[in-house]
Short mmCIF file of C-alpha atoms and ligand atoms in Angstrom, two decimals:
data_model
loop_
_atom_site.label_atom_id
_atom_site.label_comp_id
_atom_site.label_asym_id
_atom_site.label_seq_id
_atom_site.Cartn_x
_atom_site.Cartn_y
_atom_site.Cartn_z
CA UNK A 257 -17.96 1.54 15.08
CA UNK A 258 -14.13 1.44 13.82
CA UNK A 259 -12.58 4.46 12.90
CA UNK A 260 -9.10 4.78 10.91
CA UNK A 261 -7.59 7.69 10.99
CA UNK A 262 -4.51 8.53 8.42
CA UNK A 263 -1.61 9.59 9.57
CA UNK A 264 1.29 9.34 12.27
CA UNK A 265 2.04 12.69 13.77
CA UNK A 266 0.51 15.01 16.57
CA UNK A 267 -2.72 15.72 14.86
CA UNK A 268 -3.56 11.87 14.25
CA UNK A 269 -2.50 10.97 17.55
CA UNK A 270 -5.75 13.95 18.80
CA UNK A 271 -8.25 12.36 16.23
CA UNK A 272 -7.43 8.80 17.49
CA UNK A 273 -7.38 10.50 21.27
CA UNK A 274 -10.84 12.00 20.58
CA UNK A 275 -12.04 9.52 18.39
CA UNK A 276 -11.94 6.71 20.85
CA UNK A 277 -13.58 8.33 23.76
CA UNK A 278 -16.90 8.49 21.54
CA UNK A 279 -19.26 5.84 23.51
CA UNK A 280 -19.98 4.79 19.84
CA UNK A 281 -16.70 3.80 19.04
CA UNK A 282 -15.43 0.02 19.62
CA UNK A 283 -11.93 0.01 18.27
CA UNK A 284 -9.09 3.02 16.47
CA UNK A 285 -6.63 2.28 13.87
CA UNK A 286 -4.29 4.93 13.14
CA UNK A 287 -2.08 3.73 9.66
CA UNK A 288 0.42 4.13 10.53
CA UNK A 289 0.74 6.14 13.81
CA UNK A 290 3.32 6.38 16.42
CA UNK A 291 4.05 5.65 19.58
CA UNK A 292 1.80 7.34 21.32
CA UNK A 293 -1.23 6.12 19.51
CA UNK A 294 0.55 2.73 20.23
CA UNK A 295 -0.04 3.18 24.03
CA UNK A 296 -3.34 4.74 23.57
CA UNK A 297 -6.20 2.81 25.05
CA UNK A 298 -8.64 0.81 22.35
CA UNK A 299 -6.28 2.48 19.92
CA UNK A 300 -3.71 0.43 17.58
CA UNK A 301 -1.14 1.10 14.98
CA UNK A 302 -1.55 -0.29 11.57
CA UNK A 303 2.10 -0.47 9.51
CA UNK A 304 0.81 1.27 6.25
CA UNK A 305 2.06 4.28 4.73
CA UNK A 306 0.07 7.23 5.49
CA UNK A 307 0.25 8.03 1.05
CA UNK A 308 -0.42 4.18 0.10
CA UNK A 309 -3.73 4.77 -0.94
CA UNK A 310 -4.66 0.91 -2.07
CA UNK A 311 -3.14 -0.82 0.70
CA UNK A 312 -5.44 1.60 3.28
CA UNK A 313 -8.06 0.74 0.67
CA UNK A 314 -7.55 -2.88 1.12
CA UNK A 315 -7.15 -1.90 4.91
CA UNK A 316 -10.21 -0.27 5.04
CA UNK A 317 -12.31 -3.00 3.41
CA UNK A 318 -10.85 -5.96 4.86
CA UNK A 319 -11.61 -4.89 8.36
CA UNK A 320 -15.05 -3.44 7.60
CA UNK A 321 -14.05 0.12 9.24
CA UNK A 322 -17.17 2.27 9.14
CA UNK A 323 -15.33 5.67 8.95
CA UNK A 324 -12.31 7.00 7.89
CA UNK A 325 -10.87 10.29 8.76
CA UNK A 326 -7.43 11.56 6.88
CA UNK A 327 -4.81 13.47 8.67
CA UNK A 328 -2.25 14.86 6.12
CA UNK A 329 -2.61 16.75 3.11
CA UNK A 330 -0.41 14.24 1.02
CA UNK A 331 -3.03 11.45 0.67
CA UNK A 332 -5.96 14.27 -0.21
CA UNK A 333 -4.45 15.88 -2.94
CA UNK A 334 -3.80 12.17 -4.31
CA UNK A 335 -7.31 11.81 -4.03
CA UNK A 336 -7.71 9.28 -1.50
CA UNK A 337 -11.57 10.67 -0.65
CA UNK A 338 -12.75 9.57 -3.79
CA UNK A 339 -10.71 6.44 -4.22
CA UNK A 340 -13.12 5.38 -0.74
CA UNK A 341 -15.88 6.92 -2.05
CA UNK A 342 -16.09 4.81 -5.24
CA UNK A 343 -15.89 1.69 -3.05
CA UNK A 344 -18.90 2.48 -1.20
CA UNK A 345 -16.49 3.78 2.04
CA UNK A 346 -17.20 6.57 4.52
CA UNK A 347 -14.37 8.94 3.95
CA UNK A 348 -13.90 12.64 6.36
CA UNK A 349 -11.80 14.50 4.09
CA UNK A 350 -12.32 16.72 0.86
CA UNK A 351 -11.75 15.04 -2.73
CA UNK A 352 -8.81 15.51 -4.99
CA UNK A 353 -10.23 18.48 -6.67
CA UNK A 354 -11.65 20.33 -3.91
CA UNK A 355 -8.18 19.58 -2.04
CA UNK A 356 -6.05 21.73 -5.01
CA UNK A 357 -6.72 24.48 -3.09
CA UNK A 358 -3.80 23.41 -0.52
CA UNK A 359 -2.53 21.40 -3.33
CA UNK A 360 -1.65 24.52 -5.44
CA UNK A 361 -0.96 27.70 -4.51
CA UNK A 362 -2.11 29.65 -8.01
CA UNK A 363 -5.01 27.88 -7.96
CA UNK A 364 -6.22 29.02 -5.00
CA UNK A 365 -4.86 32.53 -5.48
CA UNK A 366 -6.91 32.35 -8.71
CA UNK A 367 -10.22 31.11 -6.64
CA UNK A 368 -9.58 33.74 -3.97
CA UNK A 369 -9.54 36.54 -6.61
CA UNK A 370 -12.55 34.88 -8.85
CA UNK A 371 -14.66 34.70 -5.56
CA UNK A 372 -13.42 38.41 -4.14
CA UNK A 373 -12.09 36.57 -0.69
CA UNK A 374 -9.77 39.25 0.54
CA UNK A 375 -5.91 38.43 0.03
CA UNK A 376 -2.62 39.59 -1.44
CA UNK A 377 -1.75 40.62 -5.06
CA UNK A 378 -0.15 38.45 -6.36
CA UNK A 379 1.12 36.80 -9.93
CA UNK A 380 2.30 33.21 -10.83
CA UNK A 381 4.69 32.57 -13.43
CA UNK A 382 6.00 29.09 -15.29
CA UNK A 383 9.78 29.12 -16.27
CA UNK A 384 8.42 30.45 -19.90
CA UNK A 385 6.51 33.08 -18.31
CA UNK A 386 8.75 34.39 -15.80
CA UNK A 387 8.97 38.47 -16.00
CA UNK A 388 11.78 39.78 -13.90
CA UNK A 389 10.24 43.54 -14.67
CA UNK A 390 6.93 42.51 -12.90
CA UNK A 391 9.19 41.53 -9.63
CA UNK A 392 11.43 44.86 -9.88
CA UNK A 393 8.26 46.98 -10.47
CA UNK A 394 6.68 45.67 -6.97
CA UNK A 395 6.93 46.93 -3.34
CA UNK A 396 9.28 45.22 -0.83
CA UNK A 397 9.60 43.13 0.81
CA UNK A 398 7.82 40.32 -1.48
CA UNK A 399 6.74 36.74 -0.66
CA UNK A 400 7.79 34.00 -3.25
CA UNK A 401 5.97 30.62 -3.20
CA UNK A 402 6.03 27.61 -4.91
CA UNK A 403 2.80 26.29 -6.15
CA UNK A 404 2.82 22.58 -4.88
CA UNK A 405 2.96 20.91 -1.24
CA UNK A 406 6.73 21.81 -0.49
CA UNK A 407 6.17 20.67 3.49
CA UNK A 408 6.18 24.31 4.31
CA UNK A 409 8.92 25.47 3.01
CA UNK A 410 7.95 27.21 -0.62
CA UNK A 411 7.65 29.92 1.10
CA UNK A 412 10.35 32.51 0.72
CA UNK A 413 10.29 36.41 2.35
CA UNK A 414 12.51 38.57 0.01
CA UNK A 415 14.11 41.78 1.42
CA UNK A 416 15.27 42.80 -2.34
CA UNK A 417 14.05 42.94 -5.66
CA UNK A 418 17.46 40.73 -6.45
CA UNK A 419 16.52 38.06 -4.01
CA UNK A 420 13.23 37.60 -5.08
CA UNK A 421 14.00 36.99 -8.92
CA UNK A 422 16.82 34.62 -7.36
CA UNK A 423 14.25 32.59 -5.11
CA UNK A 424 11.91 32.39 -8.41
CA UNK A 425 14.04 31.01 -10.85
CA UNK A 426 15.73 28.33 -8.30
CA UNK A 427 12.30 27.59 -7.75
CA UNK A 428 12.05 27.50 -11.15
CA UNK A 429 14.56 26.13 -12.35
CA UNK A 430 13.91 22.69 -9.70
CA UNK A 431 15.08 23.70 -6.38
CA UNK A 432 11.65 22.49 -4.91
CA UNK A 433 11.06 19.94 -7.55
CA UNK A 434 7.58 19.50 -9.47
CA UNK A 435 6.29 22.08 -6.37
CA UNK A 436 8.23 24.77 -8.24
CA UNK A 437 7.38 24.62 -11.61
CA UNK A 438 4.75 27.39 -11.36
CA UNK A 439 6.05 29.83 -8.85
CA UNK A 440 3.86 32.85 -6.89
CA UNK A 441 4.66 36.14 -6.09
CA UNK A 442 2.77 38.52 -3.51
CA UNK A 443 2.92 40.99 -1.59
CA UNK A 444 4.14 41.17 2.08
CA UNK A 445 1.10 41.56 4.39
CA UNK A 446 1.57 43.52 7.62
CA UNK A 447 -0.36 41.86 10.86
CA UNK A 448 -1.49 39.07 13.06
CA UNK A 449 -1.92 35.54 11.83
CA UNK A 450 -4.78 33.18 12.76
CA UNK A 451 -5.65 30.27 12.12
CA UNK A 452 -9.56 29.53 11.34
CA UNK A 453 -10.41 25.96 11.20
CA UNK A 454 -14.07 24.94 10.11
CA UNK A 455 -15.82 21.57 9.43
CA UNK A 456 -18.05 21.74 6.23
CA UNK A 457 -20.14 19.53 4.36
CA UNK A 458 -20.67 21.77 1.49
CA UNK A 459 -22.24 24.92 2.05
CA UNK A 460 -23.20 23.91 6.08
CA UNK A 461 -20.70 24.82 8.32
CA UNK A 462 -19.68 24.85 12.18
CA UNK A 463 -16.50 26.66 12.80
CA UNK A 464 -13.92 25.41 15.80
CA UNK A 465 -12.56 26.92 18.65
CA UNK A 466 -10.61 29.92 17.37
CA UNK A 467 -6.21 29.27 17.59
CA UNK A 468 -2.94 30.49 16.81
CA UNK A 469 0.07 28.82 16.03
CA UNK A 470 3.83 30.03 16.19
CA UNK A 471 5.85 28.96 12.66
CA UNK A 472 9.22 30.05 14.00
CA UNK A 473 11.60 27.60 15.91
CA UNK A 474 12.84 30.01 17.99
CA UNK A 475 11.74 32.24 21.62
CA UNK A 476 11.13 36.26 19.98
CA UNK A 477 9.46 34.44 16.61
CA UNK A 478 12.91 34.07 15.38
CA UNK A 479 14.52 31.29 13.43
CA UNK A 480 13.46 29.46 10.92
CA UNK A 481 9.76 28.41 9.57
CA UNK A 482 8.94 25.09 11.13
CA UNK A 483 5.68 22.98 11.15
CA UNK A 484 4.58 25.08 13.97
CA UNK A 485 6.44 25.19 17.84
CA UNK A 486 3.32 25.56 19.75
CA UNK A 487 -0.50 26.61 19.47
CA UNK A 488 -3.02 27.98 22.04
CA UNK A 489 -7.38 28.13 21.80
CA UNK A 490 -8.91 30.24 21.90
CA UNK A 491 -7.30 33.15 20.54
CA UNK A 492 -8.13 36.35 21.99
CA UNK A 493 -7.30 38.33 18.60
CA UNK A 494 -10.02 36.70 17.54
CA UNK A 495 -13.25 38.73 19.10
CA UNK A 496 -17.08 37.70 18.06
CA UNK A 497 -17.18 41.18 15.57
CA UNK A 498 -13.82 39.55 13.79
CA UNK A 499 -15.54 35.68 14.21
CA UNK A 500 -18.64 37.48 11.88
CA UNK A 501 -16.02 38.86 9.53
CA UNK A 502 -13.96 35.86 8.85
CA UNK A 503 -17.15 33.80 8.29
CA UNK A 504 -18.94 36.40 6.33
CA UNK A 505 -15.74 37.54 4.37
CA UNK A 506 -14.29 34.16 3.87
CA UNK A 507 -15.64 31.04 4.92
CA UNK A 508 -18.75 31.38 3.43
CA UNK A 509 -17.47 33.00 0.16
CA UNK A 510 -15.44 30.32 -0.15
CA UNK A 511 -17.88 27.17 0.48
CA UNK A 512 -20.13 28.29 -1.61
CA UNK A 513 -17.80 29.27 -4.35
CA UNK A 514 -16.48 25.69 -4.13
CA UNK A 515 -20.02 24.28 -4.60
CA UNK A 516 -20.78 26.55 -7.43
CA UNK A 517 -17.06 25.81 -8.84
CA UNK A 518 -18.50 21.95 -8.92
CA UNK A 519 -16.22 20.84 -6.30
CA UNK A 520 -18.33 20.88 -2.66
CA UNK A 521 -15.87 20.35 0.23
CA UNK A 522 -16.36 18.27 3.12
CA UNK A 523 -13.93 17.79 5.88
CA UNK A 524 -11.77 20.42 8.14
CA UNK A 525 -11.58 23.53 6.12
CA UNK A 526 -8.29 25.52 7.24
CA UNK A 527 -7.83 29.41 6.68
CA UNK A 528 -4.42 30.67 7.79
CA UNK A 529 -5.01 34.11 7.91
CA UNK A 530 -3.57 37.55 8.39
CA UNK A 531 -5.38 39.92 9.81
CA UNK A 532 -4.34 43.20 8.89
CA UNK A 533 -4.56 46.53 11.23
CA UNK A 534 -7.98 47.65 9.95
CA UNK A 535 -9.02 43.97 10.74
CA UNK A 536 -9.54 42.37 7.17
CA UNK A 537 -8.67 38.83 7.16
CA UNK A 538 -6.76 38.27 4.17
CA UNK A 539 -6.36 34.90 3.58
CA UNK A 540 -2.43 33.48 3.20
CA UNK A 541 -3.31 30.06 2.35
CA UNK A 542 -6.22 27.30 2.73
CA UNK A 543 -5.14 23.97 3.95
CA UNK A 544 -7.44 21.13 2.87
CA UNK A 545 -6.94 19.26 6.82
CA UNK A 546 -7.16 20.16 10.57
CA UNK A 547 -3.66 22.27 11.28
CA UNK A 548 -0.82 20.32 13.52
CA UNK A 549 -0.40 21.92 16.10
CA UNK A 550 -3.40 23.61 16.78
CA UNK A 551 -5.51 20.24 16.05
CA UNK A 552 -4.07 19.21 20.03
CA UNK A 553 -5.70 22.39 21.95
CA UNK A 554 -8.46 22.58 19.83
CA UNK A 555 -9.45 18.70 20.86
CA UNK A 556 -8.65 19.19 24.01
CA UNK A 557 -11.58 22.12 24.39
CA UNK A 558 -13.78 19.97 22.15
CA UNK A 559 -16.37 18.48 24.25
CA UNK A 560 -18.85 16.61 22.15
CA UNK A 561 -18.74 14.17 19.82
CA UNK A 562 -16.10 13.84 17.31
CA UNK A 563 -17.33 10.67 15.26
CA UNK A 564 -21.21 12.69 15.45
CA UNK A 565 -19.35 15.66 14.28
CA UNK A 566 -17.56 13.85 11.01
CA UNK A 567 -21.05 12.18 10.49
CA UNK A 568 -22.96 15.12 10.72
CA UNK A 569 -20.86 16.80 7.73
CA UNK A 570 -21.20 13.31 5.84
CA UNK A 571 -24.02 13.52 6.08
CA UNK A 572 -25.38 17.02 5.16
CA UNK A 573 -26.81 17.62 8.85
CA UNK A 574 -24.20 19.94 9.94
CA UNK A 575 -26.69 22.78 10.15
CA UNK A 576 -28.34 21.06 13.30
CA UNK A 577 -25.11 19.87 15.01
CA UNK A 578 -24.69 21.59 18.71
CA UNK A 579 -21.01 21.49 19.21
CA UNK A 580 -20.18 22.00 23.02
CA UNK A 581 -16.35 23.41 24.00
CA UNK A 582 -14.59 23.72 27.52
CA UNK A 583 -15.11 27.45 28.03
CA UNK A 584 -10.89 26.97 29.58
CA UNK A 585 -8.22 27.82 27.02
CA UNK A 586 -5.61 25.10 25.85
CA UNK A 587 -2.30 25.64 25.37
CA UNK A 588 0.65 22.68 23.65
CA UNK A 589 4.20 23.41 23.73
CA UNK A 590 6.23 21.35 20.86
CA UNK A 591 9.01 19.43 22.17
CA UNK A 592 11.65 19.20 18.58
CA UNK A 593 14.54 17.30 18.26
CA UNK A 594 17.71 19.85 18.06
CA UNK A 595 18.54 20.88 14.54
CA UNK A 596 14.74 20.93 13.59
CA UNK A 597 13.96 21.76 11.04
CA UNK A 598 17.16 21.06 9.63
CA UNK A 599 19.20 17.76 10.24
CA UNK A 600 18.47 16.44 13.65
CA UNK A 601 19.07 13.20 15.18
CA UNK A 602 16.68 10.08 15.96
CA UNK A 603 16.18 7.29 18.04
CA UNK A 604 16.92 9.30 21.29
CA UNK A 605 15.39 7.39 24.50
CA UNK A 606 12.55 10.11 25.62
CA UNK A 607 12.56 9.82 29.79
CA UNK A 608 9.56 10.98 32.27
CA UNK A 609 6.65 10.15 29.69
CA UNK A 610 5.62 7.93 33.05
CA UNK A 611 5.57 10.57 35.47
CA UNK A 612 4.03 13.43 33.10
CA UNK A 613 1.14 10.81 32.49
CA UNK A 614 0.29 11.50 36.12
CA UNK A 615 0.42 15.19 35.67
CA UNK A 616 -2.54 17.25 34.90
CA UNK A 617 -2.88 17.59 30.68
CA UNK A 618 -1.85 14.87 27.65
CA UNK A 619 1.30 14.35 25.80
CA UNK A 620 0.79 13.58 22.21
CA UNK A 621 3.14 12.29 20.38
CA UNK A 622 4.78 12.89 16.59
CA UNK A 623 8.14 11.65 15.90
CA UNK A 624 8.25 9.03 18.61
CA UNK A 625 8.23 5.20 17.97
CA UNK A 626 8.25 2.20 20.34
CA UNK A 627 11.54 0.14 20.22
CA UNK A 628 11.34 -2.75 22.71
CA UNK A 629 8.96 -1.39 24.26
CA UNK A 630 11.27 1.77 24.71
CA UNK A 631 9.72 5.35 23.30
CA UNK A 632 12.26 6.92 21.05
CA UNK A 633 12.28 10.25 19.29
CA UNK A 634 11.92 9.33 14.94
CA UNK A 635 11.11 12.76 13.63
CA UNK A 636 11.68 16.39 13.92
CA UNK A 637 8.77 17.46 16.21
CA UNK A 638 8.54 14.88 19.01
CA UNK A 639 5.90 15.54 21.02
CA UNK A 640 3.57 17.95 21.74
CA UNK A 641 2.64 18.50 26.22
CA UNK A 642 -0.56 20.53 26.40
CA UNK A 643 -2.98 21.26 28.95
CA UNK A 644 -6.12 22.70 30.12
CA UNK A 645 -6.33 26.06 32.07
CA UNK A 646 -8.83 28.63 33.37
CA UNK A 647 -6.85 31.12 31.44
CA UNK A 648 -4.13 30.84 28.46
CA UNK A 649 -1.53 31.95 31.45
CA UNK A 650 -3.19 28.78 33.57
CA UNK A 651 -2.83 26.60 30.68
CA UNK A 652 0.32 27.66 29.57
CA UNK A 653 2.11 27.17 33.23
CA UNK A 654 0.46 23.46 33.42
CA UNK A 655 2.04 22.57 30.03
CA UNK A 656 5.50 23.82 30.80
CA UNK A 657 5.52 21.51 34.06
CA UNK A 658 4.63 18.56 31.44
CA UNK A 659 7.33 19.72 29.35
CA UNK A 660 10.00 20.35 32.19
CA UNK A 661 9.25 16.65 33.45
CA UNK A 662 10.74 14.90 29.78
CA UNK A 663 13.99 14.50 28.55
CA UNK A 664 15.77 13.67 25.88
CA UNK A 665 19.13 14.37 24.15
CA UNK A 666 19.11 17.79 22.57
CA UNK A 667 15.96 18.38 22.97
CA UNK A 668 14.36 21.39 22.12
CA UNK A 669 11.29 23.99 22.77
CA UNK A 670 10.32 27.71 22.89
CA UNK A 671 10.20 28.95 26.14
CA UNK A 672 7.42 31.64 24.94
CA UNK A 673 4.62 29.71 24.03
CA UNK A 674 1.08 31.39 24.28
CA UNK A 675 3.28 35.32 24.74
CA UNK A 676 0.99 37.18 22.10
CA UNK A 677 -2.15 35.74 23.71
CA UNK A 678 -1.00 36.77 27.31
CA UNK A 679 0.17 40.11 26.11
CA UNK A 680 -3.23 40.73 24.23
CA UNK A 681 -5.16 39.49 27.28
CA UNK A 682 -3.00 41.93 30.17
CA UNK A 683 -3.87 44.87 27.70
CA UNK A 684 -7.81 43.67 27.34
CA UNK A 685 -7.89 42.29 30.79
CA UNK A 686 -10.55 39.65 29.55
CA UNK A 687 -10.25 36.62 26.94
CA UNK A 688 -12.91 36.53 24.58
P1 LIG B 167 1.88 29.84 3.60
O1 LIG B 167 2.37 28.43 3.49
O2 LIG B 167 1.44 30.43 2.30
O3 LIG B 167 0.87 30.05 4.71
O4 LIG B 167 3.13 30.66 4.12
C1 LIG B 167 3.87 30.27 5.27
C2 LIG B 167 4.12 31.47 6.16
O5 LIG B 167 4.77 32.51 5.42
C3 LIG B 167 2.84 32.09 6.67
O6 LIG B 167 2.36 31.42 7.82
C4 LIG B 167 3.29 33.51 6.95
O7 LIG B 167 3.95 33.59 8.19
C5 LIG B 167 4.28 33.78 5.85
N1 LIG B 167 3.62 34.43 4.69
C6 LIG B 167 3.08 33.83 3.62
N2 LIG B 167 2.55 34.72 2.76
C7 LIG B 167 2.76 35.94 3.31
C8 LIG B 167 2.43 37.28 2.90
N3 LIG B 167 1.84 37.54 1.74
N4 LIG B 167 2.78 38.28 3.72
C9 LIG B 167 3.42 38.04 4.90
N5 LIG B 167 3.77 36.81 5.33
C10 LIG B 167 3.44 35.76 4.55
#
């Protein structure tokens, strides 16, 4: 088989990883990849735009590639799944309408609420709609989001009732662009976020190896919202009684309400959840694609068949899939170029990627890019070191040697990757 997968950051570079060690698979593209896809074995880099749906089309076609698998959100909610579709092409990923609910933000607060998934009160305004006495009237602190793909960064916590109607109407008013032209506010959930990560093929689903992530840039969960710093599987918050809830109380609910809403999903389903003190898992947001980071660990554990797996959901067989997972935990620390996510500089020269390839683990790569043969950084998280471990504490200490043996100007990385998980599993004593 060929496989292309879409994309050029960590996540891609684990679904080309994966991808090619199925015995089924001859050759990977990855359109358009990085470096580290560049150097992967039976794996090659294709220079096309990651959101140019024809030319990937053309790609696609040209080279007679027997499945494709999309990365990023971006091409998704363009609609790229049915573009493939139409011409007869094998496409892992959800079509444009089923992928609104990453796409917009009130839409899928409106399909939480219409389908009773648990989740925050909220209300979404347009600049003609916009109520200032609905803000003052609510509980602080609020959470103010703009409805479109804003790269993570719609998302605004409020300490005052001033701030908030200040965040909405810059929103509003174009701060964010076409994102912010409807604009939602919620309220502030207390608790522990998750991440739940499924594959469906309409109503049949297997969920993945449970993970967290950690948004902030900085040690402590302080600093600013990033992509994500670092991400661990499994994660012990996550015991079987709170597995049944999430699939009972939202995964399910929400398949079938997408099949009975006329748009059936197929591909990775994410839930980024918080689970509140008396356990409920109210959903924050879907995401219509596997989440980078976790997408690294999660691989890692993943022992059978990726390509079988995609198939499988294609298919409408998913309901007699066996997926297999390395009972050991996996933990990736992200390696960021300083200023991330702000400014931050590019085409550093990355040293020890040699010697950390002979070190226990994988480094996958994001921002990097092969100049003469040279890996340099081109993009605010670089790389991602992760490794395998008999225990998230095993995992975590193999990673940071992969991380302490590469270099590059300014770079950075949270020293405390994994510290909720290791504090959860001292108190517990076992991971579950
Ligand atoms: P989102 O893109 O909607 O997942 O929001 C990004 C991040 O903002 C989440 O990962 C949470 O850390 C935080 N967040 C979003 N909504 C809420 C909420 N209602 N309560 C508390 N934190 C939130």
């Amino acid at each position: 088989m060929k496989i292309l997968i879409v994309g050029g950051g960590g996540r891609e570079h684990a679904l080309a990883w994966k991808s090619a060690q199925s015995p089924r698979v001859r050759h990977v593209y990855v359109a358009p990849g990085n470096a580290g896809t560049a150097l992967e074995p039976n794996v090659s880099n294709v220079d096309i735009a990651a959101d140019d749906v024809e030319a990937l089309l053309d790609f696609a076609r040209r080279e007679a590639i027997d499945l494709t698998i999309v990365g990023p959100e971006g091409p998704l909610v363009q609609g790229i799944v049915d573009r493939f579709r139409a011409a007869a092409l094998s496409c892992f990923g959800p079509s444009r309408a089923a992928a609104q609910l990453e796409g917009s933000k009130s839409y899928a607060k409106a399909f939480l609420a219409r389908h009773h998934i648990p989740t925050a009160r909220y209300a979404s305004f347009t600049a003609e709609t916009f109520d200032p006495g609905y803000v003052k009237a609510q509980r602080l602190p609020l959470v103010v989001k703009a409805d479109g793909l804003a790269a993570g960064k719609g998302v605004l916590i409020c300490e005052t009732h001033e701030a908030a109607i200040a965040a909405a109407t810059g929103m509003l008013r174009g701060n964010f662009g076409a994102a912010g032209r409807t604009v939602v506010v919620e309220e502030f959930l207390e608790g522990e976020e998750v991440s739940f990560i499924v594959v469906a093929g309409g109503e049949q689903v297997v969920p993945l190896a449970t993970s967290q992530d950690h948004k902030r840039r900085d040690d402590g969960d302080l600093g600013p919202n990033t992509g994500g710093m670092g991400a661990y599987s499994p994660a012990p918050l996550v015991t079987q009684r709170l597995h049944e809830r999430i699939m009972r109380e939202v995964i399910e609910p929400a398949l079938a309400g997408l099949c009975s809403d006329g748009t059936p999903y197929l591909g990775f389903l994410y839930a980024g959840l918080m689970i509140a003190p008396d356990g409920t898992p109210n959903v924050l947001e879907f995401n219509c694609r596997f989440g980078d980071p976790e997408t690294q660990p999660i691989l890692m554990r993943l022992q059978s068949d990726l390509i079988d797996l995609c198939e499988a959901a294609i298919e409408s067989r998913l309901d007699r899939v066996e997926v297999r997972w390395d009972p050991r935990a996996a933990l990736g620390v992200v390696m960021a170029a300083g200023g991330y996510p702000e400014a931050y500089r590019k085409g550093d020269s990355i040293q020890g990627l040699e010697q950390a390839a002979a070190m226990p683990g994988k480094i996958f790569h994001a921002g990097s890019r092969l100049v003469d043969g040279e890996v340099v950084t081109a993009g605010g998280r670089v790389l991602c070191a992760a490794a395998l471990g008999d225990t998230i504490l095993d995992a975590r200490t193999s990673a940071y040697r992969l991380v302490h043996a590469i270099h590059w100007n300014l770079v950075h990385y949270r020293r405390d990757i994994g510290h909720r998980a290791l504090a959860r599993s001292i108190r517990d004593t076992t991971l579950t």
